[in-house]
Amino acid sequence: MLDQINELRNLIKSFQIENENSLEEFRIKFLSKKGHINDLFEQFKLISGEEKREVGKQLNILRQETEAILESAKEKYEKKSNTQTQAFDNSLPVNAFKIGSLHPINLVKKEIIDIFNKIGFSVAYGPEIEDEWHNFSSLNFAENHPARDMQDTFFVNQDPQGNFALRTHTSSVQIRLMENERPPIRSLMPGRVYRNEAVSARSNCFFHQIEGLYIDENVSFADLKQTLYYFVSQFFGEREIRFRPSYFPFTEPSAEMDIFLGTATEQDYRLTKGTGWLEILGCGMVDPNVLINCKIDPEKYSGFAFGMGIDRITMLKYGIKDIRQMFENDLRFLQQF
Ligand code: PHE
């Protein structure tokens, strides 16, 4: 049988494959069920004893060799027919595929950033786990300020160097900026913040803020008002705004800003509790103590800061009634944006 195998090997090697037709011929003649190699395998079943081992080995080698010839011929001739029959245009556009959309909070965040970009504000980020210095002390919070209480703040662990907490506002990023950069500073600070509050349709234990900070020589409350008026006109359209005196430890004077929605629709009536006015943000002139904490000379520099909740503005813009819907990842909700 070994002779037969060698004869067949010679036959296979002398077979000329020149095109797709002879390729198929080759396959049928040698490798198909009824081909020569299978014939030998059939005969091989009948022999016994010592010869069987050697013949089996040689037969397997022959089959592998033949398959290898077939594969390399396939590559050659199938490729050839491809390039001959199909012109490939490199400049054709790829098939577009759907990659989802931005979350409504990100849409609004982007819109706000774009508006302030136009008047020279850059964007800065900071960590969500903050030390007490950046979240409270540097911002002029008194040692016993109620916001430091466990009821408002999620403390992360007790550390010998002080407590760490999930930041309760992005004002901590103001401090990081002022510690690391010299005026003029003109930046927005968007990010997620956390407060230990009861979860309801109107408030959540985490939400998103965007704060602004502007530090330079001769920055006044008039600059703050004009900047915010510009923002409102861009985001909400021409609307009346008003400032009410308020208190934040890190600004002096401090104010809250309302925009006028009116009471024409039921939603506006409900949102504004019948007054027509809706609070949008907190703001004020950066307290000199805060500047000193960041080694900025309050005799030379002044500045303003403001902060608003992105979630509430998003709800207002899209008429979302329950804040929790924004974090449930329900596709029926998300696909609307
Ligand atoms: N950090 C304040 C808050 O969380 C908002 C604020 C920012 C107020 C900047 C004044 C200036 O409510």
Short mmCIF file of C-alpha atoms and ligand atoms in Angstrom, two decimals:
data_model
loop_
_atom_site.label_atom_id
_atom_site.label_comp_id
_atom_site.label_asym_id
_atom_site.label_seq_id
_atom_site.Cartn_x
_atom_site.Cartn_y
_atom_site.Cartn_z
CA MET A 1 0.00 0.00 0.00
CA LEU A 2 2.87 2.32 0.63
CA ASP A 3 3.65 2.15 -3.07
CA GLN A 4 0.10 3.17 -3.91
CA ILE A 5 0.42 6.12 -1.60
CA ASN A 6 3.60 7.27 -3.31
CA GLU A 7 2.06 6.88 -6.72
CA LEU A 8 -0.89 8.97 -5.68
CA ARG A 9 1.44 11.59 -4.23
CA ASN A 10 3.17 11.89 -7.60
CA LEU A 11 -0.13 12.18 -9.35
CA ILE A 12 -1.24 14.94 -6.99
CA LYS A 13 2.00 16.85 -7.36
CA SER A 14 1.83 16.77 -11.13
CA PHE A 15 -1.73 18.05 -11.22
CA GLN A 16 -1.78 21.57 -12.64
CA ILE A 17 -4.19 23.96 -10.98
CA GLU A 18 -4.58 26.98 -13.23
CA ASN A 19 -7.96 28.43 -12.57
CA GLU A 20 -11.12 28.01 -10.54
CA ASN A 21 -12.32 25.08 -12.63
CA SER A 22 -9.19 22.99 -12.27
CA LEU A 23 -9.19 23.89 -8.58
CA GLU A 24 -12.59 22.27 -8.20
CA GLU A 25 -11.49 19.32 -10.30
CA PHE A 26 -8.52 18.80 -8.02
CA ARG A 27 -10.73 18.87 -4.95
CA ILE A 28 -13.18 16.33 -6.37
CA LYS A 29 -10.53 14.02 -7.73
CA PHE A 30 -8.43 13.78 -4.58
CA LEU A 31 -10.23 15.11 -1.56
CA SER A 32 -13.93 14.49 -2.00
CA LYS A 33 -15.76 11.55 -0.47
CA LYS A 34 -15.28 9.53 -3.61
CA GLY A 35 -11.77 10.86 -4.29
CA HIS A 36 -8.55 8.87 -4.40
CA ILE A 37 -7.42 9.58 -0.88
CA ASN A 38 -10.67 8.38 0.60
CA ASP A 39 -10.39 5.23 -1.55
CA LEU A 40 -7.07 4.48 0.09
CA PHE A 41 -8.55 5.10 3.52
CA GLU A 42 -11.24 2.54 2.68
CA GLN A 43 -8.57 -0.01 1.73
CA PHE A 44 -6.59 0.85 4.80
CA LYS A 45 -9.48 -0.35 6.98
CA LEU A 46 -8.96 -3.86 5.64
CA ILE A 47 -5.28 -4.33 6.40
CA SER A 48 -3.99 -5.42 9.76
CA GLY A 49 -0.89 -5.83 11.84
CA GLU A 50 2.32 -3.89 11.65
CA GLU A 51 1.72 -2.38 8.23
CA LYS A 52 -1.39 -0.62 9.45
CA ARG A 53 0.50 1.84 11.65
CA GLU A 54 2.88 3.02 8.98
CA VAL A 55 0.21 3.17 6.28
CA GLY A 56 -2.11 5.20 8.54
CA LYS A 57 0.65 7.65 9.25
CA GLN A 58 1.58 8.08 5.59
CA LEU A 59 -2.04 8.41 4.52
CA ASN A 60 -2.61 11.20 7.01
CA ILE A 61 0.50 12.99 5.82
CA LEU A 62 -0.65 12.72 2.24
CA ARG A 63 -4.07 14.09 3.07
CA GLN A 64 -2.56 17.07 4.91
CA GLU A 65 -0.23 17.80 2.01
CA THR A 66 -3.10 17.70 -0.43
CA GLU A 67 -5.28 19.93 1.68
CA ALA A 68 -2.43 22.42 1.93
CA ILE A 69 -2.09 22.49 -1.86
CA LEU A 70 -5.81 23.06 -2.18
CA GLU A 71 -5.82 25.90 0.38
CA SER A 72 -2.95 27.79 -1.19
CA ALA A 73 -4.44 27.38 -4.65
CA LYS A 74 -7.77 28.60 -3.30
CA GLU A 75 -6.15 31.73 -1.95
CA LYS A 76 -4.51 32.41 -5.25
CA TYR A 77 -7.44 31.81 -7.55
CA GLU A 78 -10.31 32.98 -5.41
CA LYS A 79 -8.55 36.26 -4.69
CA LYS A 80 -7.81 36.71 -8.33
CA SER A 81 -11.41 36.33 -9.29
CA ASN A 82 -12.40 38.83 -6.59
CA THR A 83 -10.10 41.55 -7.80
CA GLN A 84 -11.06 40.88 -11.35
CA THR A 85 -14.79 41.06 -10.90
CA GLN A 86 -15.28 43.65 -8.15
CA ALA A 87 -13.82 47.11 -8.29
CA PHE A 88 -13.16 48.24 -4.71
CA ASP A 89 -13.79 51.92 -4.06
CA ASN A 90 -11.75 53.15 -1.10
CA SER A 91 -13.62 56.40 -0.91
CA LEU A 92 -17.05 54.89 -0.27
CA PRO A 93 -18.48 55.98 3.12
CA VAL A 94 -18.65 53.30 5.82
CA ASN A 95 -21.99 51.97 6.95
CA ALA A 96 -23.17 54.31 9.68
CA PHE A 97 -24.33 52.58 12.83
CA LYS A 98 -26.32 53.91 15.74
CA ILE A 99 -24.25 54.82 18.79
CA GLY A 100 -26.95 56.22 21.05
CA SER A 101 -27.42 59.82 22.12
CA LEU A 102 -26.42 62.21 24.87
CA HIS A 103 -28.18 62.10 28.22
CA PRO A 104 -30.43 65.15 28.71
CA ILE A 105 -28.22 66.33 31.58
CA ASN A 106 -25.19 66.23 29.30
CA LEU A 107 -27.12 68.05 26.59
CA VAL A 108 -27.93 70.90 28.95
CA LYS A 109 -24.43 70.90 30.44
CA LYS A 110 -22.97 71.21 26.95
CA GLU A 111 -25.36 74.02 26.07
CA ILE A 112 -24.38 75.97 29.19
CA ILE A 113 -20.66 75.42 28.56
CA ASP A 114 -21.05 76.60 24.96
CA ILE A 115 -22.73 79.80 26.10
CA PHE A 116 -19.98 80.65 28.58
CA ASN A 117 -17.22 79.57 26.20
CA LYS A 118 -18.22 82.44 23.97
CA ILE A 119 -17.28 84.92 26.69
CA GLY A 120 -14.00 83.26 27.56
CA PHE A 121 -14.84 80.73 30.27
CA SER A 122 -12.87 77.48 30.20
CA VAL A 123 -13.90 74.25 31.96
CA ALA A 124 -12.30 72.65 35.04
CA TYR A 125 -12.95 69.38 36.83
CA GLY A 126 -12.12 68.05 40.29
CA PRO A 127 -12.48 64.88 42.36
CA GLU A 128 -15.85 63.68 43.67
CA ILE A 129 -14.30 62.49 46.93
CA GLU A 130 -13.05 65.60 48.67
CA ASP A 131 -11.23 66.45 51.88
CA GLU A 132 -12.81 68.80 54.39
CA TRP A 133 -10.47 71.60 53.45
CA HIS A 134 -11.58 71.81 49.84
CA ASN A 135 -15.25 71.12 50.44
CA PHE A 136 -15.73 73.25 53.58
CA SER A 137 -12.90 74.93 55.49
CA SER A 138 -11.25 76.79 52.64
CA LEU A 139 -14.69 78.01 51.59
CA ASN A 140 -15.11 79.76 54.91
CA PHE A 141 -17.56 77.27 56.47
CA ALA A 142 -17.41 77.68 60.23
CA GLU A 143 -16.17 74.68 62.22
CA ASN A 144 -19.72 73.96 63.42
CA HIS A 145 -21.62 74.85 60.25
CA PRO A 146 -24.71 72.60 59.93
CA ALA A 147 -23.81 71.57 56.36
CA ARG A 148 -20.87 69.65 57.82
CA ASP A 149 -23.36 67.58 59.78
CA MET A 150 -23.78 63.92 58.95
CA GLN A 151 -27.34 64.67 57.88
CA ASP A 152 -26.25 66.62 54.84
CA THR A 153 -22.94 65.09 53.91
CA PHE A 154 -21.89 61.56 53.04
CA PHE A 155 -18.60 61.07 54.86
CA VAL A 156 -16.43 58.42 53.29
CA ASN A 157 -14.09 57.46 56.12
CA GLN A 158 -12.36 58.82 59.16
CA ASP A 159 -8.78 59.63 58.39
CA PRO A 160 -6.14 60.86 60.85
CA GLN A 161 -5.51 63.76 58.49
CA GLY A 162 -9.17 64.72 58.46
CA ASN A 163 -12.46 63.56 57.05
CA PHE A 164 -13.16 62.74 53.46
CA ALA A 165 -16.62 63.20 52.00
CA LEU A 166 -18.47 62.98 48.72
CA ARG A 167 -18.37 66.62 47.65
CA THR A 168 -21.55 68.50 48.45
CA HIS A 169 -20.93 71.13 45.79
CA THR A 170 -18.48 71.85 42.98
CA SER A 171 -17.24 74.94 44.82
CA SER A 172 -14.39 72.67 45.92
CA VAL A 173 -13.10 72.89 42.35
CA GLN A 174 -13.00 76.69 42.66
CA ILE A 175 -10.50 76.25 45.47
CA ARG A 176 -8.40 73.76 43.51
CA LEU A 177 -8.28 76.24 40.63
CA MET A 178 -7.36 79.22 42.77
CA GLU A 179 -4.68 77.20 44.57
CA ASN A 180 -3.08 76.16 41.30
CA GLU A 181 -3.55 79.12 39.00
CA ARG A 182 -3.04 82.86 39.24
CA PRO A 183 -5.63 85.42 38.13
CA PRO A 184 -7.15 86.13 35.74
CA ILE A 185 -9.20 82.97 36.27
CA ARG A 186 -12.36 82.47 34.27
CA SER A 187 -13.73 78.97 34.45
CA LEU A 188 -16.78 76.74 34.67
CA MET A 189 -16.87 73.76 36.98
CA PRO A 190 -19.44 71.11 36.11
CA GLY A 191 -19.82 67.87 38.03
CA ARG A 192 -21.79 65.49 40.16
CA VAL A 193 -22.40 66.35 43.80
CA TYR A 194 -23.90 64.40 46.70
CA ARG A 195 -26.15 65.32 49.60
CA ASN A 196 -27.73 63.13 52.21
CA GLU A 197 -31.29 64.12 51.44
CA ALA A 198 -34.57 62.24 51.23
CA VAL A 199 -35.15 61.08 47.66
CA SER A 200 -38.32 62.41 46.03
CA ALA A 201 -39.62 63.56 42.67
CA ARG A 202 -37.96 66.96 43.25
CA SER A 203 -34.69 66.04 44.96
CA ASN A 204 -32.16 63.25 44.84
CA CYS A 205 -29.19 62.20 46.97
CA PHE A 206 -26.94 63.16 44.07
CA PHE A 207 -27.33 65.76 41.36
CA HIS A 208 -25.27 67.89 39.01
CA GLN A 209 -24.00 71.41 39.39
CA ILE A 210 -22.22 73.82 37.19
CA GLU A 211 -20.38 76.64 38.88
CA GLY A 212 -18.62 79.62 37.42
CA LEU A 213 -15.70 81.60 38.80
CA TYR A 214 -14.16 84.83 37.59
CA ILE A 215 -11.19 86.38 39.40
CA ASP A 216 -9.33 89.43 38.14
CA GLU A 217 -8.59 93.02 39.05
CA ASN A 218 -11.67 95.23 39.47
CA VAL A 219 -14.33 92.58 39.07
CA SER A 220 -17.59 93.96 40.44
CA PHE A 221 -21.14 92.87 41.20
CA ALA A 222 -22.18 94.66 37.99
CA ASP A 223 -19.97 92.22 36.04
CA LEU A 224 -21.69 89.33 37.80
CA LYS A 225 -25.15 90.66 36.95
CA GLN A 226 -24.29 91.32 33.33
CA THR A 227 -22.68 87.89 32.89
CA LEU A 228 -25.72 86.12 34.32
CA TYR A 229 -28.09 88.27 32.32
CA TYR A 230 -26.19 87.28 29.18
CA PHE A 231 -26.48 83.61 30.16
CA VAL A 232 -30.23 83.81 30.78
CA SER A 233 -30.88 85.59 27.50
CA GLN A 234 -28.93 82.91 25.62
CA PHE A 235 -30.41 79.93 27.42
CA PHE A 236 -33.98 80.96 28.24
CA GLY A 237 -34.46 83.82 25.80
CA GLU A 238 -35.07 87.45 26.82
CA ARG A 239 -36.53 87.29 30.30
CA GLU A 240 -36.68 89.39 33.42
CA ILE A 241 -34.32 88.36 36.18
CA ARG A 242 -34.10 89.45 39.79
CA PHE A 243 -31.54 89.09 42.55
CA ARG A 244 -32.56 88.41 46.16
CA PRO A 245 -30.08 88.80 49.03
CA SER A 246 -28.93 85.44 50.35
CA TYR A 247 -26.13 83.85 52.32
CA PHE A 248 -23.27 81.55 51.37
CA PRO A 249 -20.17 81.26 53.57
CA PHE A 250 -17.86 81.73 50.60
CA THR A 251 -19.42 84.82 48.99
CA GLU A 252 -20.10 88.30 50.32
CA PRO A 253 -22.48 89.78 49.33
CA SER A 254 -24.47 86.75 48.21
CA ALA A 255 -27.62 86.50 46.18
CA GLU A 256 -30.06 84.11 44.61
CA MET A 257 -31.17 84.76 41.10
CA ASP A 258 -34.72 84.14 39.87
CA ILE A 259 -36.02 84.21 36.32
CA PHE A 260 -39.55 85.25 35.45
CA LEU A 261 -41.61 82.42 33.98
CA GLY A 262 -45.05 83.90 34.60
CA THR A 263 -48.09 81.91 35.60
CA ALA A 264 -49.75 81.44 32.23
CA THR A 265 -49.41 77.66 32.11
CA GLU A 266 -50.34 75.30 34.88
CA GLN A 267 -46.77 74.05 35.08
CA ASP A 268 -45.35 77.56 35.43
CA TYR A 269 -47.93 78.31 38.11
CA ARG A 270 -47.00 75.17 40.03
CA LEU A 271 -43.22 75.59 39.63
CA THR A 272 -43.28 79.20 40.75
CA LYS A 273 -45.84 78.60 43.51
CA GLY A 274 -48.06 81.19 41.91
CA THR A 275 -45.45 83.99 41.99
CA GLY A 276 -44.19 83.67 38.40
CA TRP A 277 -40.56 83.68 39.67
CA LEU A 278 -38.31 80.62 39.70
CA GLU A 279 -34.99 80.41 41.52
CA ILE A 280 -32.23 79.33 39.15
CA LEU A 281 -28.91 79.86 40.89
CA GLY A 282 -26.87 81.11 43.82
CA CYS A 283 -24.10 83.64 43.37
CA GLY A 284 -22.01 86.35 44.97
CA MET A 285 -18.67 88.11 45.24
CA VAL A 286 -15.94 85.73 46.39
CA ASP A 287 -15.32 86.33 50.10
CA PRO A 288 -11.85 87.85 50.77
CA ASN A 289 -11.20 85.04 53.28
CA VAL A 290 -11.51 82.50 50.48
CA LEU A 291 -9.01 84.43 48.35
CA ILE A 292 -6.60 84.57 51.29
CA ASN A 293 -7.01 80.80 51.80
CA CYS A 294 -5.84 80.35 48.21
CA LYS A 295 -3.00 82.87 48.56
CA ILE A 296 -4.60 85.42 46.27
CA ASP A 297 -4.31 89.02 47.45
CA PRO A 298 -7.83 90.39 48.10
CA GLU A 299 -6.46 93.96 47.99
CA LYS A 300 -5.50 93.44 44.39
CA TYR A 301 -8.04 90.94 43.10
CA SER A 302 -11.77 90.42 43.40
CA GLY A 303 -14.14 88.03 41.73
CA PHE A 304 -17.56 86.51 41.49
CA ALA A 305 -18.88 82.97 41.62
CA PHE A 306 -22.19 81.38 40.81
CA GLY A 307 -23.61 77.89 40.91
CA MET A 308 -26.68 76.23 39.47
CA GLY A 309 -28.26 72.79 39.46
CA ILE A 310 -28.15 71.25 36.00
CA ASP A 311 -30.83 68.68 36.85
CA ARG A 312 -33.47 71.25 37.71
CA ILE A 313 -32.76 73.28 34.60
CA THR A 314 -32.97 70.09 32.53
CA MET A 315 -36.33 69.25 34.08
CA LEU A 316 -37.53 72.76 33.34
CA LYS A 317 -36.31 72.67 29.75
CA TYR A 318 -37.77 69.29 28.84
CA GLY A 319 -40.78 69.26 31.17
CA ILE A 320 -39.50 66.26 33.16
CA LYS A 321 -41.66 65.86 36.25
CA ASP A 322 -39.63 63.37 38.31
CA ILE A 323 -35.87 63.77 38.80
CA ARG A 324 -35.51 60.01 39.37
CA GLN A 325 -36.47 59.27 35.77
CA MET A 326 -33.15 60.70 34.69
CA PHE A 327 -31.19 57.99 36.51
CA GLU A 328 -33.21 54.85 35.91
CA ASN A 329 -31.72 54.20 32.46
CA ASP A 330 -35.09 53.32 31.05
CA LEU A 331 -34.61 53.28 27.27
CA ARG A 332 -38.12 54.58 26.70
CA PHE A 333 -37.04 57.73 28.54
CA LEU A 334 -33.53 58.01 27.11
CA GLN A 335 -34.57 57.50 23.50
CA GLN A 336 -36.54 60.73 23.60
CA PHE A 337 -33.35 62.81 23.55
N1 PHE B 1 -22.18 76.13 46.12
C1 PHE B 1 -23.49 76.71 46.22
C2 PHE B 1 -24.49 75.60 46.42
O1 PHE B 1 -24.15 74.47 46.33
C3 PHE B 1 -23.87 77.49 45.00
C4 PHE B 1 -23.02 78.71 44.84
C5 PHE B 1 -21.90 78.67 44.08
C6 PHE B 1 -23.37 79.90 45.45
C7 PHE B 1 -21.11 79.79 43.91
C8 PHE B 1 -22.60 81.01 45.31
C9 PHE B 1 -21.48 80.98 44.55
O2 PHE B 1 -25.65 75.85 46.71
#
